[in-house]
Short mmCIF file of C-alpha atoms in Angstrom, two decimals:
data_model
loop_
_atom_site.label_atom_id
_atom_site.label_comp_id
_atom_site.label_asym_id
_atom_site.label_seq_id
_atom_site.Cartn_x
_atom_site.Cartn_y
_atom_site.Cartn_z
CA MET T 11 7.32 19.66 12.79
CA ARG T 12 11.08 19.83 12.91
CA TYR T 13 13.31 21.33 9.30
CA ILE T 14 9.35 22.32 8.56
CA ASP T 15 8.41 24.94 10.98
CA GLU T 16 11.49 27.60 10.55
CA PHE T 17 12.01 27.02 6.99
CA ARG T 18 7.56 28.41 6.88
CA ASP T 19 8.68 30.79 9.53
CA SER T 20 6.76 33.84 7.85
CA ALA T 21 8.35 36.14 10.14
CA GLN T 22 11.41 35.92 8.23
CA VAL T 23 9.70 36.22 4.84
CA LYS T 24 10.17 40.27 4.54
CA GLY T 25 13.67 40.00 5.90
CA ILE T 26 14.84 38.10 2.45
CA LEU T 27 12.09 40.14 0.44
CA ASP T 28 14.00 43.44 1.26
CA GLU T 29 17.82 42.11 0.53
CA ILE T 30 16.46 41.19 -2.47
CA GLU T 31 14.74 44.43 -3.16
CA SER T 32 17.65 46.22 -1.98
CA LEU T 33 20.01 44.53 -4.56
CA GLY T 34 18.33 46.62 -6.88
CA LEU T 35 17.87 43.91 -9.98
CA ARG T 36 14.89 44.23 -11.42
CA GLU T 37 14.55 44.01 -15.00
CA GLY T 38 15.18 40.73 -17.81
CA ILE T 39 16.87 38.17 -15.39
CA ASN T 40 15.26 34.48 -15.67
CA LEU T 41 16.50 31.57 -13.01
CA MET T 42 15.57 28.43 -13.51
CA GLU T 43 14.55 25.70 -11.68
CA ILE T 44 14.88 21.83 -12.97
CA CYS T 45 13.49 20.13 -10.08
CA GLY T 46 8.97 19.27 -9.93
CA THR T 47 9.24 19.81 -6.67
CA HIS T 48 10.29 23.08 -6.98
CA THR T 49 8.24 23.90 -9.20
CA HIS T 50 5.49 22.96 -7.05
CA SER T 51 6.81 24.72 -3.81
CA ILE T 52 7.20 28.17 -5.47
CA SER T 53 3.66 27.94 -7.59
CA ARG T 54 1.92 26.84 -3.98
CA TYR T 55 3.72 29.52 -1.93
CA GLY T 56 3.18 32.27 -4.50
CA ILE T 57 6.85 33.06 -4.47
CA ARG T 58 6.53 34.50 -8.24
CA GLY T 59 4.01 37.14 -7.29
CA VAL T 60 6.60 38.43 -4.36
CA ILE T 61 9.82 38.76 -5.65
CA PRO T 62 10.46 41.77 -7.96
CA ARG T 63 8.28 41.72 -11.29
CA GLY T 64 11.52 41.44 -14.12
CA ILE T 65 12.73 38.25 -12.02
CA GLY T 66 11.59 35.51 -14.00
CA LEU T 67 11.25 31.88 -12.51
CA LEU T 68 11.46 29.39 -15.51
CA SER T 69 10.56 26.06 -14.91
CA GLY T 70 13.18 23.67 -16.52
CA PRO T 71 12.93 19.42 -17.61
CA GLY T 72 12.39 18.55 -13.70
CA CYS T 73 9.52 16.13 -14.26
CA PRO T 74 10.82 12.56 -14.63
CA VAL T 75 7.56 11.32 -16.20
CA CYS T 76 7.29 14.80 -18.91
CA VAL T 77 10.27 13.74 -19.84
CA THR T 78 9.71 10.68 -21.23
CA THR T 79 9.54 10.40 -24.60
CA GLU T 80 5.45 8.82 -25.81
CA GLU T 81 7.49 6.11 -28.01
CA GLU T 82 8.92 5.06 -24.23
CA ILE T 83 5.32 4.89 -22.90
CA ASP T 84 3.78 3.31 -26.15
CA ALA T 85 6.53 0.64 -25.71
CA ILE T 86 5.33 -0.10 -22.53
CA ILE T 87 1.63 0.35 -23.24
CA GLY T 88 2.09 -2.08 -26.44
CA PHE T 89 3.49 -4.66 -24.53
CA ALA T 90 0.79 -4.72 -22.14
CA ARG T 91 -1.81 -4.78 -24.27
CA GLU T 92 -0.12 -8.09 -25.62
CA ASN T 93 1.29 -9.62 -22.31
CA ARG T 94 -1.64 -9.46 -19.61
CA ASP T 95 -0.19 -12.03 -18.34
CA VAL T 96 3.08 -10.17 -16.79
CA VAL T 97 2.51 -7.57 -14.30
CA ILE T 98 3.73 -4.10 -14.78
CA ALA T 99 4.37 -2.37 -11.31
CA THR T 100 4.86 1.57 -11.70
CA PHE T 101 4.96 5.01 -9.84
CA GLY T 102 1.26 6.37 -9.80
CA ASP T 103 2.30 9.60 -11.83
CA MET T 104 2.93 7.23 -14.73
CA LEU T 105 -0.70 5.53 -15.02
CA LYS T 106 -2.52 8.55 -16.82
CA VAL T 107 -0.04 10.00 -19.05
CA PRO T 108 -1.82 9.99 -22.57
CA ALA T 109 0.89 8.48 -24.99
CA SER T 110 -0.02 8.24 -28.65
CA VAL T 111 -1.38 4.74 -28.31
CA GLY T 112 -3.51 4.81 -24.92
CA SER T 113 -2.15 5.49 -21.41
CA LEU T 114 -1.41 2.55 -18.67
CA GLU T 115 -4.40 3.45 -17.21
CA GLY T 116 -6.49 3.00 -20.24
CA VAL T 117 -4.98 -0.91 -20.47
CA ARG T 118 -5.42 -1.83 -16.84
CA ALA T 119 -9.09 -1.13 -17.56
CA GLU T 120 -8.97 -3.53 -20.56
CA GLY T 121 -7.59 -6.06 -18.70
CA SER T 122 -3.21 -5.73 -17.84
CA ASP T 123 -2.18 -5.81 -15.00
CA VAL T 124 -1.07 -2.58 -14.13
CA ARG T 125 -0.29 -1.88 -10.40
CA VAL T 126 0.84 1.05 -8.71
CA VAL T 127 3.84 1.13 -6.27
CA TYR T 128 5.68 3.62 -3.91
CA SER T 129 9.08 2.23 -4.39
CA PRO T 130 10.82 -0.32 -6.94
CA LEU T 131 10.97 -2.70 -3.48
CA ASP T 132 7.58 -3.11 -3.25
CA ALA T 133 7.20 -4.31 -7.08
CA LEU T 134 10.32 -6.78 -5.80
CA GLU T 135 7.81 -7.70 -3.41
CA VAL T 136 4.86 -8.36 -6.10
CA ALA T 137 7.49 -10.67 -7.58
CA ILE T 138 8.32 -13.06 -4.30
CA GLY T 139 4.24 -13.14 -3.95
CA GLU T 140 3.67 -14.15 -6.94
CA PRO T 141 6.57 -16.52 -8.53
CA GLU T 142 4.34 -17.87 -11.24
CA LYS T 143 3.91 -14.23 -12.38
CA GLU T 144 6.75 -11.91 -15.02
CA VAL T 145 6.79 -8.42 -12.88
CA ILE T 146 8.02 -5.66 -14.61
CA PHE T 147 8.90 -2.25 -12.98
CA CYS T 148 9.20 0.85 -14.87
CA ALA T 149 12.30 2.95 -13.80
CA VAL T 150 11.25 6.27 -14.21
CA GLY T 151 13.08 9.14 -12.34
CA PHE T 152 16.61 10.78 -11.95
CA GLU T 153 19.42 10.47 -10.23
CA THR T 154 17.75 10.52 -7.18
CA THR T 155 15.39 7.31 -8.49
CA ALA T 156 18.09 5.49 -10.29
CA PRO T 157 19.87 4.62 -6.74
CA THR T 158 17.31 2.75 -5.31
CA VAL T 159 16.04 0.82 -8.30
CA GLY T 160 20.01 -0.23 -8.51
CA ALA T 161 19.66 -1.25 -4.62
CA THR T 162 16.22 -3.20 -5.35
CA VAL T 163 18.11 -4.90 -8.83
CA LEU T 164 20.80 -5.69 -6.02
CA LYS T 165 19.04 -7.25 -3.46
CA ALA T 166 16.73 -9.52 -5.88
CA MET T 167 20.12 -11.32 -6.98
CA GLU T 168 20.70 -11.97 -3.46
CA LEU T 169 17.27 -13.17 -2.85
CA GLY T 170 17.77 -15.20 -5.99
CA VAL T 171 14.04 -13.87 -7.60
CA ASP T 172 14.20 -14.67 -10.69
CA ASN T 173 10.54 -13.28 -12.04
CA PHE T 174 11.66 -9.86 -11.39
CA SER T 175 13.10 -7.09 -14.10
CA VAL T 176 13.48 -3.70 -14.60
CA ILE T 177 12.82 -1.50 -17.71
CA SER T 178 15.03 1.69 -16.98
CA LEU T 179 14.16 4.96 -18.28
CA HIS T 180 16.60 7.20 -16.16
CA ARG T 181 17.40 10.00 -16.61
CA LEU T 182 20.63 12.33 -15.34
CA THR T 183 20.28 16.28 -14.64
CA PRO T 184 23.41 17.91 -15.51
CA PRO T 185 23.66 16.80 -19.12
CA ALA T 186 19.91 18.17 -19.76
CA MET T 187 20.92 22.03 -18.07
CA ARG T 188 24.06 21.57 -20.67
CA SER T 189 21.98 21.12 -23.29
CA LEU T 190 19.54 24.17 -22.58
CA MET T 191 22.47 25.87 -22.36
CA GLU T 192 24.14 24.61 -25.57
CA GLU T 193 20.53 25.46 -27.37
CA GLY T 194 20.17 29.01 -25.90
CA GLU T 195 16.62 29.33 -26.78
CA VAL T 196 15.71 30.22 -23.24
CA ARG T 197 18.22 32.92 -21.52
CA ILE T 198 19.17 31.64 -17.71
CA ASP T 199 21.14 33.91 -15.52
CA GLY T 200 20.95 31.43 -12.65
CA PHE T 201 20.37 27.72 -11.77
CA ILE T 202 18.22 26.46 -9.08
CA CYS T 203 19.67 23.23 -8.30
CA PRO T 204 17.45 20.46 -7.38
CA GLY T 205 17.79 19.45 -4.06
CA HIS T 206 17.37 15.72 -4.03
CA VAL T 207 19.08 15.09 -7.23
CA THR T 208 21.88 16.81 -5.83
CA ALA T 209 21.73 14.82 -2.31
CA ILE T 210 22.95 11.82 -4.58
CA THR T 211 25.64 13.77 -7.23
CA GLY T 212 27.08 15.97 -4.74
CA SER T 213 27.23 19.75 -5.58
CA GLU T 214 29.99 19.43 -7.56
CA ALA T 215 28.21 17.99 -10.53
CA TYR T 216 27.04 21.57 -11.54
CA ARG T 217 31.21 22.88 -11.75
CA PHE T 218 30.48 22.87 -15.46
CA LEU T 219 27.69 25.10 -15.46
CA ALA T 220 29.51 27.88 -13.25
CA GLY T 221 33.19 27.05 -14.89
CA GLU T 222 32.04 26.63 -19.20
CA TYR T 223 28.93 28.49 -18.93
CA ASN T 224 29.74 31.27 -16.43
CA THR T 225 26.55 30.62 -14.71
CA PRO T 226 25.68 30.81 -11.13
CA CYS T 227 23.99 27.71 -9.34
CA VAL T 228 22.27 27.45 -6.00
CA VAL T 229 21.43 23.73 -4.31
CA ALA T 230 17.70 24.88 -3.16
CA GLY T 231 15.50 22.88 -0.40
CA PHE T 232 11.82 22.77 -0.75
CA GLU T 233 10.60 25.32 1.99
CA PRO T 234 9.36 28.59 0.93
CA LEU T 235 12.16 30.29 2.97
CA ASP T 236 14.64 28.27 0.80
CA ALA T 237 13.18 28.96 -1.96
CA LEU T 238 13.38 32.97 -0.71
CA LEU T 239 17.30 32.35 0.32
CA ALA T 240 18.08 30.36 -2.78
CA ILE T 241 16.29 33.35 -5.02
CA TYR T 242 18.94 35.96 -3.21
CA MET T 243 22.25 33.71 -3.02
CA LEU T 244 21.48 33.73 -7.07
CA LEU T 245 20.57 37.45 -7.56
CA LYS T 246 23.62 37.95 -5.10
CA GLN T 247 25.96 36.35 -7.21
CA ILE T 248 24.60 37.98 -10.35
CA LYS T 249 24.94 41.21 -8.72
CA ASP T 250 28.57 40.77 -7.52
CA GLY T 251 29.30 39.30 -11.33
CA ARG T 252 30.43 36.03 -9.63
CA ALA T 253 29.26 32.18 -11.25
CA GLU T 254 29.68 29.38 -8.10
CA ILE T 255 28.33 26.85 -6.75
CA GLU T 256 26.71 27.94 -3.58
CA VAL T 257 24.21 25.25 -1.37
CA GLU T 258 21.69 26.71 0.05
CA TYR T 259 20.47 23.01 1.61
CA SER T 260 23.74 22.33 2.99
CA ARG T 261 21.45 20.50 5.43
CA VAL T 262 21.19 17.30 3.40
CA VAL T 263 23.64 18.20 0.06
CA THR T 264 26.98 17.66 0.68
CA PRO T 265 29.74 18.56 -2.42
CA LYS T 266 30.13 15.14 -2.73
CA GLY T 267 26.35 13.96 -2.43
CA ASN T 268 25.91 10.03 -1.24
CA THR T 269 29.22 8.06 -2.30
CA ARG T 270 27.17 4.78 -1.62
CA ALA T 271 23.93 5.70 -3.83
CA LYS T 272 26.73 6.85 -6.62
CA ARG T 273 28.92 3.45 -6.07
CA ILE T 274 25.88 1.29 -6.54
CA MET T 275 24.54 3.34 -9.59
CA GLU T 276 27.98 3.01 -10.93
CA ARG T 277 27.87 -0.49 -10.34
CA LEU T 278 24.81 -1.26 -12.04
CA PHE T 279 24.03 1.01 -15.28
CA ARG T 280 25.86 2.27 -18.17
CA VAL T 281 25.75 5.89 -19.37
CA VAL T 282 23.71 5.81 -22.60
CA ASP T 283 23.00 8.24 -25.58
CA THR T 284 18.87 9.46 -24.68
CA ARG T 285 16.17 10.82 -26.37
CA TRP T 286 14.12 13.35 -24.41
CA ARG T 287 10.77 14.97 -24.66
CA GLY T 288 10.92 18.30 -26.07
CA PHE T 289 15.25 17.75 -26.54
CA GLY T 290 15.45 15.17 -28.60
CA LEU T 291 18.78 13.20 -28.09
CA ILE T 292 20.83 14.08 -25.54
CA ALA T 293 24.61 12.75 -25.24
CA ALA T 294 25.39 10.86 -22.43
CA SER T 295 21.86 11.20 -20.30
CA GLY T 296 20.48 7.74 -19.96
CA LEU T 297 21.17 4.62 -17.33
CA LYS T 298 20.63 1.34 -18.88
CA LEU T 299 21.68 -1.52 -16.74
CA LYS T 300 25.04 -2.98 -17.61
CA GLU T 301 25.47 -6.31 -19.34
CA GLU T 302 26.13 -8.57 -16.47
CA PHE T 303 22.55 -7.48 -15.12
CA SER T 304 20.86 -8.68 -18.41
CA LEU T 305 19.03 -10.82 -16.32
CA TYR T 306 16.98 -8.39 -14.50
CA ASP T 307 16.97 -5.96 -17.84
CA ALA T 308 13.44 -6.05 -18.57
CA GLU T 309 14.60 -5.06 -22.21
CA ARG T 310 16.88 -8.27 -22.63
CA ARG T 311 14.47 -9.95 -21.21
CA PHE T 312 11.79 -9.29 -23.67
CA TYR T 313 10.46 -8.36 -27.01
CA ILE T 314 9.28 -4.89 -26.25
CA ARG T 315 8.87 -3.47 -29.40
CA ARG T 316 9.76 0.60 -30.24
CA MET T 317 6.89 2.03 -32.07
CA GLU T 318 7.04 5.14 -34.01
CA ALA T 319 4.57 7.61 -32.25
CA VAL T 320 1.10 8.57 -33.76
CA ASP T 321 1.25 11.73 -34.59
CA LYS T 322 -2.00 13.03 -33.05
CA ASP T 323 -1.08 17.01 -32.92
CA GLN T 324 -3.59 18.00 -30.82
CA GLY T 325 -1.46 21.38 -30.09
CA CYS T 326 0.09 20.03 -26.49
CA ARG T 327 3.31 22.34 -25.96
CA CYS T 328 4.51 20.42 -23.66
CA ALA T 329 8.04 20.34 -25.50
CA ASP T 330 8.11 23.71 -25.11
CA VAL T 331 6.95 23.87 -21.88
CA ILE T 332 9.51 21.68 -20.50
CA ARG T 333 12.76 23.81 -22.21
CA GLY T 334 10.90 26.51 -20.06
CA ILE T 335 10.20 28.20 -23.94
CA ILE T 336 6.85 29.30 -22.72
CA THR T 337 4.82 29.20 -19.30
CA PRO T 338 1.52 26.67 -19.04
CA GLU T 339 -0.60 29.90 -19.82
CA GLU T 340 0.82 30.09 -23.01
CA CYS T 341 -0.47 26.77 -24.66
CA SER T 342 -4.04 27.48 -25.72
CA LEU T 343 -5.32 23.81 -24.89
CA PHE T 344 -3.46 25.06 -20.89
CA SER T 345 -7.06 24.88 -18.62
CA THR T 346 -9.18 24.95 -21.25
CA LEU T 347 -8.73 21.44 -23.32
CA CYS T 348 -6.15 20.11 -21.01
CA ARG T 349 -6.60 20.00 -17.35
CA PRO T 350 -5.89 17.31 -14.38
CA GLU T 351 -9.20 15.20 -15.13
CA SER T 352 -8.50 15.15 -18.94
CA PRO T 353 -4.95 16.02 -19.19
CA LEU T 354 -3.66 16.15 -23.08
CA GLY T 355 0.37 16.24 -22.09
CA PRO T 356 2.76 14.77 -19.42
CA CYS T 357 2.95 18.01 -17.70
CA MET T 358 -0.75 18.43 -16.79
CA VAL T 359 -0.60 14.51 -15.65
CA SER T 360 2.19 14.20 -13.33
CA THR T 361 2.37 15.92 -9.53
CA GLU T 362 5.16 17.05 -10.41
CA GLY T 363 4.56 18.76 -13.93
CA THR T 364 4.60 22.60 -14.52
CA CYS T 365 1.16 22.55 -16.04
CA SER T 366 -0.04 20.95 -12.79
CA ALA T 367 1.63 23.29 -10.89
CA TYR T 368 0.03 26.27 -12.56
CA TYR T 369 -3.00 24.94 -12.89
CA ARG T 370 -3.51 23.96 -9.03
CA TYR T 371 -1.96 27.41 -7.51
CA GLU T 372 -1.40 29.74 -10.37
CA ARG T 373 -4.55 29.90 -12.63
CA ARG T 374 -5.53 33.73 -12.86
CA MET B 10 7.93 10.93 -6.51
CA CYS B 11 10.36 13.82 -4.51
CA LEU B 12 9.07 14.43 -1.34
CA GLY B 13 10.52 17.29 0.37
CA ILE B 14 8.95 16.24 4.02
CA PRO B 15 11.81 15.17 6.31
CA ALA B 16 10.99 11.58 8.15
CA LEU B 17 12.39 10.84 11.83
CA VAL B 18 13.59 7.72 12.48
CA ILE B 19 11.62 5.38 14.93
CA GLY B 20 13.05 1.97 14.70
CA LEU B 21 15.46 -0.18 12.95
CA GLU B 22 16.18 -3.69 12.21
CA GLY B 23 18.66 -4.91 9.93
CA GLU B 24 18.17 -3.07 6.45
CA GLU B 25 15.36 -1.59 7.52
CA ALA B 26 14.02 1.69 9.44
CA LEU B 27 10.73 2.58 10.78
CA VAL B 28 9.88 6.59 9.46
CA ASP B 29 7.46 8.75 10.86
CA VAL B 30 6.88 11.41 8.02
CA ALA B 31 4.31 13.77 9.26
CA GLY B 32 2.46 11.48 11.34
CA ALA B 33 2.53 8.70 8.87
CA ARG B 34 4.45 5.67 10.06
CA ARG B 35 6.10 3.48 6.80
CA LYS B 36 8.85 1.15 6.50
CA VAL B 37 12.39 1.94 4.43
CA SER B 38 15.38 1.15 3.32
CA THR B 39 18.67 1.94 5.10
CA ALA B 40 20.35 0.09 1.88
CA LEU B 41 21.66 3.48 0.44
CA VAL B 42 23.18 5.44 3.58
CA GLU B 43 25.22 4.13 6.20
CA GLY B 44 25.17 4.65 9.92
CA ILE B 45 21.59 5.42 10.38
CA GLU B 46 20.38 5.73 14.26
CA GLU B 47 16.96 6.18 16.18
CA GLY B 48 15.57 9.57 16.47
CA ASP B 49 17.75 10.49 13.24
CA TYR B 50 16.26 12.85 10.50
CA VAL B 51 16.11 11.58 7.29
CA ILE B 52 15.21 12.30 3.98
CA VAL B 53 13.15 9.41 1.90
CA HIS B 54 12.99 8.99 -1.51
CA ALA B 55 10.84 6.17 -2.99
CA GLY B 56 10.75 3.56 0.44
CA PHE B 57 14.97 4.48 0.53
CA ILE B 58 16.40 6.56 3.17
CA ILE B 59 19.07 8.71 0.84
CA GLN B 60 20.46 11.24 3.10
CA LYS B 61 20.43 12.33 6.59
CA ILE B 62 19.73 15.93 7.49
CA ASP B 63 22.43 17.17 9.35
CA ALA B 64 21.03 19.78 12.37
CA ASP B 65 24.24 21.80 12.36
CA ARG B 66 24.11 23.07 9.19
CA ALA B 67 19.71 23.39 9.20
CA ALA B 68 20.71 25.60 12.19
CA GLU B 69 23.44 28.05 10.37
CA THR B 70 20.75 28.09 7.56
CA ILE B 71 18.29 29.19 9.71
CA ARG B 72 20.90 31.64 11.49
CA MET B 73 21.67 32.92 8.04
CA ILE B 74 17.85 33.86 7.30
CA ARG B 75 17.13 35.71 10.45
CA GLU B 76 20.39 37.92 9.75
CA LEU B 77 19.09 39.20 6.53
CA GLY B 78 16.33 39.97 7.86
CA ARG B 79 17.45 41.83 10.64
CA ARG B 80 20.53 43.72 8.49
CA PRO B 81 20.16 47.69 8.88
#
């Protein structure tokens, strides 16, 4: 298929690897990706195994479900449990996430109306098809998802649908990258920036990383040659002593991004301080619907009670995995007690989670 | 959630496009990208086209990869 085959051409792999080798950088370099799809493609194509050993590929907070806090999921579960006449629509990844009071899959089995959708538009369709029911879409995602939710709310307004609302759990990527640099818990020499988040935000969103933190950034695509080329470009910057924003995924990403989608985001959402799993509060890192759209804001329409998470302390170290401080294998639960069929943390549940990627492709 | 696979636009009607994603057909919204045409390759996320794929830029990247492989 076009745009896939040529970026998986194994005949080209050796050439890039030779170039990487010839840079002579072999020790103590950490590159971090901030996108669950990168995490999975790096694991799936065995990229870690073919680059020089001293170059670490860390996974950062790139999985939206994983950075959603337990309190947020608890609140939705609690609400679903008490309001069985309300439809809770969400992406499939959210269903199995174990929160302190159970999971959405669990309350569905108890009789709550939890439905998996592929798009926020599907949730709107449910609302249109069942006008006697309230439908709440749990909007989890980064800058890639927020405009799709915004456009869906605009469509609901246009069609006069009044039984559809959204609980916005959206988070913004650059503030988390800033937090990683500020905390300095793990050394990051370069960022493999997310392809589709940046398709929306534009590559200029990372200007502060190159400027204030002197950290090279390369926006990468998702095929194996994309990943290898991006790694080469980052290492070349490091070798040359440059810290610039480069775009390997230029077939999709521009400096300014998708201005139409950004306009919709700005129109619908306000930026708020938000807690992230593993990070705590990050300033200006979340999106909530603006006041004028409160009719579509489930948190204003309904009483969705925030509860203190019950501390289970099962030893789950997702919070450290999300920050790139440990690899999944360093968690004692990984692949023993915590497995895809019986996950103890979100990083094993989500198809974008780091533990799920390591379990599927890199278990030794 | 985030599919890296390109989709081919095979039909358009109003704010909807019919796309082919590796053989599977799906209706998606064009509300987030202007000027979508039949035959365009696009990136789809959560039921919306979020960007068109630029053929010239893709060719440039491929050229860059091949040159890396050939340098002495």
